[in-house]
mmCIF file of the C-alpha atoms, coordinates in Angstrom:
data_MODEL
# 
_entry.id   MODEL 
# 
loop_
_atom_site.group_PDB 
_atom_site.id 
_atom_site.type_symbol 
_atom_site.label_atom_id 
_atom_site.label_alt_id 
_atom_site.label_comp_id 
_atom_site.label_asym_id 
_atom_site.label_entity_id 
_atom_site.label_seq_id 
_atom_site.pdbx_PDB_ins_code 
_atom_site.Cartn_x 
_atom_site.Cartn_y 
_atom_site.Cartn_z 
_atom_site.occupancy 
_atom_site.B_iso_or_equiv 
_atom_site.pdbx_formal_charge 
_atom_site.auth_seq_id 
_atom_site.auth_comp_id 
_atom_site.auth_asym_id 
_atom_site.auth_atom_id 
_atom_site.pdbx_PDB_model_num 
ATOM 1   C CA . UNK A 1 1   ? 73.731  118.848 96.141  1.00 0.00 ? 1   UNK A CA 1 
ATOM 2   C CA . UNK A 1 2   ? 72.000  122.464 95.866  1.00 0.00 ? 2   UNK A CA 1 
ATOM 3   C CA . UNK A 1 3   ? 74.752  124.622 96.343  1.00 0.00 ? 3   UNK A CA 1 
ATOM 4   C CA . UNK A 1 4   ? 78.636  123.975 96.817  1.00 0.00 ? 4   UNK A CA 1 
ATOM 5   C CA . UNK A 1 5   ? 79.907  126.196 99.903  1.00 0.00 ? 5   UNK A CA 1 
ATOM 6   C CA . UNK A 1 6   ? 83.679  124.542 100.279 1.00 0.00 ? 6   UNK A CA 1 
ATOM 7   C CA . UNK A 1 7   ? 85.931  121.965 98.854  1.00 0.00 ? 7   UNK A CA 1 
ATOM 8   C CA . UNK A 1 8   ? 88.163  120.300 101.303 1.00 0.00 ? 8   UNK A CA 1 
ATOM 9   C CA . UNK A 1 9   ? 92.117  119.567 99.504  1.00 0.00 ? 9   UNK A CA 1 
ATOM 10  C CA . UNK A 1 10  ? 93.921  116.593 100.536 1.00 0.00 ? 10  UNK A CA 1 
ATOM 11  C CA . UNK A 1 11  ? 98.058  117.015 100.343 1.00 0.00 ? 11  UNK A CA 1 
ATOM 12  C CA . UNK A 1 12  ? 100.220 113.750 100.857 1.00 0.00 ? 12  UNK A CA 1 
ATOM 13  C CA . UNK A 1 13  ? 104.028 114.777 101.052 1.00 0.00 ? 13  UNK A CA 1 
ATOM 14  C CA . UNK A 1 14  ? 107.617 112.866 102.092 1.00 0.00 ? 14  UNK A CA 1 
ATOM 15  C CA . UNK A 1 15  ? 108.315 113.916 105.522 1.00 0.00 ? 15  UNK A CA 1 
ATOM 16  C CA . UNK A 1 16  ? 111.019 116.301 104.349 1.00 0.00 ? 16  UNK A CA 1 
ATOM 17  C CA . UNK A 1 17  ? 108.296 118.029 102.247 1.00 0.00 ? 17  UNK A CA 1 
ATOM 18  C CA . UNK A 1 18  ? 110.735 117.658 99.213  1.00 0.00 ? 18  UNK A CA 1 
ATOM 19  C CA . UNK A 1 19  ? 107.505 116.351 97.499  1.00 0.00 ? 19  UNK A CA 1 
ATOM 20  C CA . UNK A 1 20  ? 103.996 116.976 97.711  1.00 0.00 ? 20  UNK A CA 1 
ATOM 21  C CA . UNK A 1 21  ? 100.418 115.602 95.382  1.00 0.00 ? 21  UNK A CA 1 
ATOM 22  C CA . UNK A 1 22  ? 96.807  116.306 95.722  1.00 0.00 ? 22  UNK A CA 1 
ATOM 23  C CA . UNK A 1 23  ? 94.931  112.813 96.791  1.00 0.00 ? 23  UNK A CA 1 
ATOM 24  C CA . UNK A 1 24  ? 91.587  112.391 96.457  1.00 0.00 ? 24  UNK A CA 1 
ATOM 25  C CA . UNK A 1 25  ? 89.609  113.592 99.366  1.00 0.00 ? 25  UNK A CA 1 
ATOM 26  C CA . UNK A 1 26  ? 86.730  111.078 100.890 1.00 0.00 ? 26  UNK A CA 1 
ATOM 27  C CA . UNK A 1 27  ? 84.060  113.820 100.450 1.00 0.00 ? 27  UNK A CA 1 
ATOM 28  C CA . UNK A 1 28  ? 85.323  116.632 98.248  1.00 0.00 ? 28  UNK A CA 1 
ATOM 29  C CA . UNK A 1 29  ? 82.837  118.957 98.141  1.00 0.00 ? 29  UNK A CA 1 
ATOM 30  C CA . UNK A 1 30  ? 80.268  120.514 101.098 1.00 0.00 ? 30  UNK A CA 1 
ATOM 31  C CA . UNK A 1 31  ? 77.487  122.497 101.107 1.00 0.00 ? 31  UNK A CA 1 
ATOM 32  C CA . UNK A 1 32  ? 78.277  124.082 104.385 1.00 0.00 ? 32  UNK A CA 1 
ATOM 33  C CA . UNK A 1 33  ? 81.869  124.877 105.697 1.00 0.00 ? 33  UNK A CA 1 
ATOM 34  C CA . UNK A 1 34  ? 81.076  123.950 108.798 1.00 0.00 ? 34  UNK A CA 1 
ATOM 35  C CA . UNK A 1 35  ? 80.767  120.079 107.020 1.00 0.00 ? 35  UNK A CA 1 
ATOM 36  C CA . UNK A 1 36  ? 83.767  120.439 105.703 1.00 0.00 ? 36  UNK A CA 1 
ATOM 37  C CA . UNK A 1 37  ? 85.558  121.696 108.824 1.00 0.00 ? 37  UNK A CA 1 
ATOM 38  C CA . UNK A 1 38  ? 84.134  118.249 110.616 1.00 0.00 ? 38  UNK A CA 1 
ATOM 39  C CA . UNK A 1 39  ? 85.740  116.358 107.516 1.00 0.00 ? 39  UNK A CA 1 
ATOM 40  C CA . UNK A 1 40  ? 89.149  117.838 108.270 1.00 0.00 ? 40  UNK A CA 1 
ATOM 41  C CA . UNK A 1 41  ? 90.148  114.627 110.910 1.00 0.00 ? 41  UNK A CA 1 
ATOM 42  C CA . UNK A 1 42  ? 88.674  111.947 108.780 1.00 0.00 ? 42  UNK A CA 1 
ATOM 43  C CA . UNK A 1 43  ? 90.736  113.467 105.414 1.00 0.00 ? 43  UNK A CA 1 
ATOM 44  C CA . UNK A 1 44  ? 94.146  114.017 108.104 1.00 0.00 ? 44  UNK A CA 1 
ATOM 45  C CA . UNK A 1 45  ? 93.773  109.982 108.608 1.00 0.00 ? 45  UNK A CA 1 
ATOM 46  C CA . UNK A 1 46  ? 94.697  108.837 105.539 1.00 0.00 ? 46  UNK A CA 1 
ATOM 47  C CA . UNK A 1 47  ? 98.127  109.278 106.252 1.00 0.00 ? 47  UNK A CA 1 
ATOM 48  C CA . UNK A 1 48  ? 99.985  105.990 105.047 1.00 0.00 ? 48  UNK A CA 1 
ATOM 49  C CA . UNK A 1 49  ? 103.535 105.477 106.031 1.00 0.00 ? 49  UNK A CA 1 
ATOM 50  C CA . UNK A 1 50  ? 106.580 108.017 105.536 1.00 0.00 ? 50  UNK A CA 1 
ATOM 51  C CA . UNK A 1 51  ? 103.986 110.460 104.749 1.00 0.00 ? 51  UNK A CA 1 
ATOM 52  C CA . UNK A 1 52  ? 102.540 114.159 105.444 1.00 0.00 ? 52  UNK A CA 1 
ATOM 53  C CA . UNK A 1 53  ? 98.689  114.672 105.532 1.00 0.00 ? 53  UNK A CA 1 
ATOM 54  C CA . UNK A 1 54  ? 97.638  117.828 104.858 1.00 0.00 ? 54  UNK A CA 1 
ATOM 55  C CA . UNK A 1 55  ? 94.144  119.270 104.251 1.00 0.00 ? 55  UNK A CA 1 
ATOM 56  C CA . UNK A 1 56  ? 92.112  122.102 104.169 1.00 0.00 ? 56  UNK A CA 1 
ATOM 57  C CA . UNK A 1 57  ? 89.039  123.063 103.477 1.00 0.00 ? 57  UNK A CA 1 
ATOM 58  C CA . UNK A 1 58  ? 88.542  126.446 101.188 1.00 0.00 ? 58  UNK A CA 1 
ATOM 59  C CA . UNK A 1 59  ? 85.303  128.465 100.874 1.00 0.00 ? 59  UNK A CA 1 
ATOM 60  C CA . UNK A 1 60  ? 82.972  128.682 97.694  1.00 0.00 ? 60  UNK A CA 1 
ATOM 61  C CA . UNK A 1 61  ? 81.365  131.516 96.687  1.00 0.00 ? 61  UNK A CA 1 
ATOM 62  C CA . UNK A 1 62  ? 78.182  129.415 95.462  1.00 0.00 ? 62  UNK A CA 1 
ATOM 63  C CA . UNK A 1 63  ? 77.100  132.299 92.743  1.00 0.00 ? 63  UNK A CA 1 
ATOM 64  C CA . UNK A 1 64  ? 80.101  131.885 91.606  1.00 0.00 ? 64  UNK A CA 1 
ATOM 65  C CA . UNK A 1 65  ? 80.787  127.921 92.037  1.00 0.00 ? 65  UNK A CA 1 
ATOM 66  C CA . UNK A 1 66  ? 80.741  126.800 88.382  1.00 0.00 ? 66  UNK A CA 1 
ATOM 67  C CA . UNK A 1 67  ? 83.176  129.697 87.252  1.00 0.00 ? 67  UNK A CA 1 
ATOM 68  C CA . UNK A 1 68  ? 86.299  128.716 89.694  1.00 0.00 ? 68  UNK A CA 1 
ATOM 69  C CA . UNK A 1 69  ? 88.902  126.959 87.251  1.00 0.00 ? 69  UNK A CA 1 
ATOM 70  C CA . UNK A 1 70  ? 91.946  127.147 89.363  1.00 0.00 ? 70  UNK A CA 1 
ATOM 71  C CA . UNK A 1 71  ? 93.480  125.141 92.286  1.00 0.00 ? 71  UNK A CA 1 
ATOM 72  C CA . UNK A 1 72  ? 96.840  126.981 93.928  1.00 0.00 ? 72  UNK A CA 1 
ATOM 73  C CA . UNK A 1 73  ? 98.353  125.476 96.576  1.00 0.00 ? 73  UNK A CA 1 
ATOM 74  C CA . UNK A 1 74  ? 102.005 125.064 98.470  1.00 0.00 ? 74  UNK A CA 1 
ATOM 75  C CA . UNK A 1 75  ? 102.851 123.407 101.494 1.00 0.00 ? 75  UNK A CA 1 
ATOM 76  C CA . UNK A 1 76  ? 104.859 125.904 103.226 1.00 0.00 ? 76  UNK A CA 1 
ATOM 77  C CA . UNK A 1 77  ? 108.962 125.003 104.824 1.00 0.00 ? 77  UNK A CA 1 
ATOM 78  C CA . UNK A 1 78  ? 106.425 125.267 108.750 1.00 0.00 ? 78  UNK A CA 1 
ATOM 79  C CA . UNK A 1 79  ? 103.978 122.510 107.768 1.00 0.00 ? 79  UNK A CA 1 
ATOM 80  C CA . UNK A 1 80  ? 101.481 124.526 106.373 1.00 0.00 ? 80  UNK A CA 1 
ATOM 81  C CA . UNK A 1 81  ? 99.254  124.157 103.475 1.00 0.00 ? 81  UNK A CA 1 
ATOM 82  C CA . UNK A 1 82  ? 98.520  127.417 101.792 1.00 0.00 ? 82  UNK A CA 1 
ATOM 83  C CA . UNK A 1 83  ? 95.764  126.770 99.184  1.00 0.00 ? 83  UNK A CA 1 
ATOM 84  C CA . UNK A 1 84  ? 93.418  128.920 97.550  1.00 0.00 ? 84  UNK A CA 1 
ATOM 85  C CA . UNK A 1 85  ? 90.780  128.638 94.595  1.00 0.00 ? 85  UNK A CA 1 
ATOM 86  C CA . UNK A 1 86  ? 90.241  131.327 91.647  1.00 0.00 ? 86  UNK A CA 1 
ATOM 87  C CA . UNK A 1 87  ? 88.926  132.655 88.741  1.00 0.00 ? 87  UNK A CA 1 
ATOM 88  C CA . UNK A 1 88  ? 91.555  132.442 85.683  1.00 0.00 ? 88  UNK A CA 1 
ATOM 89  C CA . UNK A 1 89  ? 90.881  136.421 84.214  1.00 0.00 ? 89  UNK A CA 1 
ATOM 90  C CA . UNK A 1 90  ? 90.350  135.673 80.398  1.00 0.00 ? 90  UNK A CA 1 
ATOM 91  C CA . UNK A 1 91  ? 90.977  138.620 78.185  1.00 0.00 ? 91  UNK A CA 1 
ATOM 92  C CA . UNK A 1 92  ? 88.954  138.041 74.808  1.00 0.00 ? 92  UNK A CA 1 
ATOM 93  C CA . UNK A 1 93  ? 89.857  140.797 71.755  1.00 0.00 ? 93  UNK A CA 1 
ATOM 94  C CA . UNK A 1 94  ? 87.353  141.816 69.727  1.00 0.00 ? 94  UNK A CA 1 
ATOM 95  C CA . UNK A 1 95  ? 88.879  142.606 66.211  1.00 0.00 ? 95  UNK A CA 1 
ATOM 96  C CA . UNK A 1 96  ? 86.849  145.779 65.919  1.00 0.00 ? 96  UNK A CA 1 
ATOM 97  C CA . UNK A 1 97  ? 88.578  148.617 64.987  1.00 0.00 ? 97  UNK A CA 1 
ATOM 98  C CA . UNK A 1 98  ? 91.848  147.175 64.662  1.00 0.00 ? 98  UNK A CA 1 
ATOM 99  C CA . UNK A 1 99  ? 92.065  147.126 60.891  1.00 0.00 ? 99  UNK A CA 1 
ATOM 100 C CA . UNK A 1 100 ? 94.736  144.739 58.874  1.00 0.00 ? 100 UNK A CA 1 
ATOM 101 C CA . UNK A 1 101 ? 97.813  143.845 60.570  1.00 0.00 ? 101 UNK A CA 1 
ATOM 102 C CA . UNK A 1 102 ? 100.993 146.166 59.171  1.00 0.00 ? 102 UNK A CA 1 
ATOM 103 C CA . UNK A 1 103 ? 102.834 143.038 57.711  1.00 0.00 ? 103 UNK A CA 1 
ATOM 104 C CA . UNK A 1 104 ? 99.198  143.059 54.988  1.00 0.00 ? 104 UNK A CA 1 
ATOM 105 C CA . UNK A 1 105 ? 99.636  146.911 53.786  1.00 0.00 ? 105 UNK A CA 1 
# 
């Protein structure tokens, strides 16, 4: 694959929605949305019994595809699956200029 453009996310829940996993998806990742978008009715079939499907696919940025490192999703009280894909912000201190802690004076 050259370039990752969207992941498609594959919820199984109860039918009350009182409990919800990610499954593995058949083809998780696309290099065109549009691919993914086709995926959407073969992922919805895996529905076993006395369960929810839910899936949906969510754009890449593919600049920025190796840098995403976090997966949010609900399934909302209507049936739908909110889900979205981010960048954790890391905040890294230097040290410099901050000189020796009080508790070492």
């Amino acid at each position: 694959m050259e370039h990752i453009a969207a992941f498609l996310l594959v919820v199984s829940c109860s039918q009350d929605l009182s409990g919800c996993r990610e499954i593995p998806a058949p083809t998780p990742l696309f290099e065109a949305f549009d691919a993914c978008q086709s995926a959407l009715p073969g992922a919805l079939a895996l529905a076993v019994r006395n369960q929810r499907i839910f899936a949906k696919c969510l754009e890449v940025d593919p600049a920025l595809e190796d840098d995403y490192d976090k997966l949010t999703w609900n399934v909302l009280p209507n049936g739908t699956l909110d889900a979205s894909l981010s960048i954790s912000s890391v905040v890294v201190a230097s040290g410099a200029g901050l000189g020796k802690p009080d508790y070492l004076h």
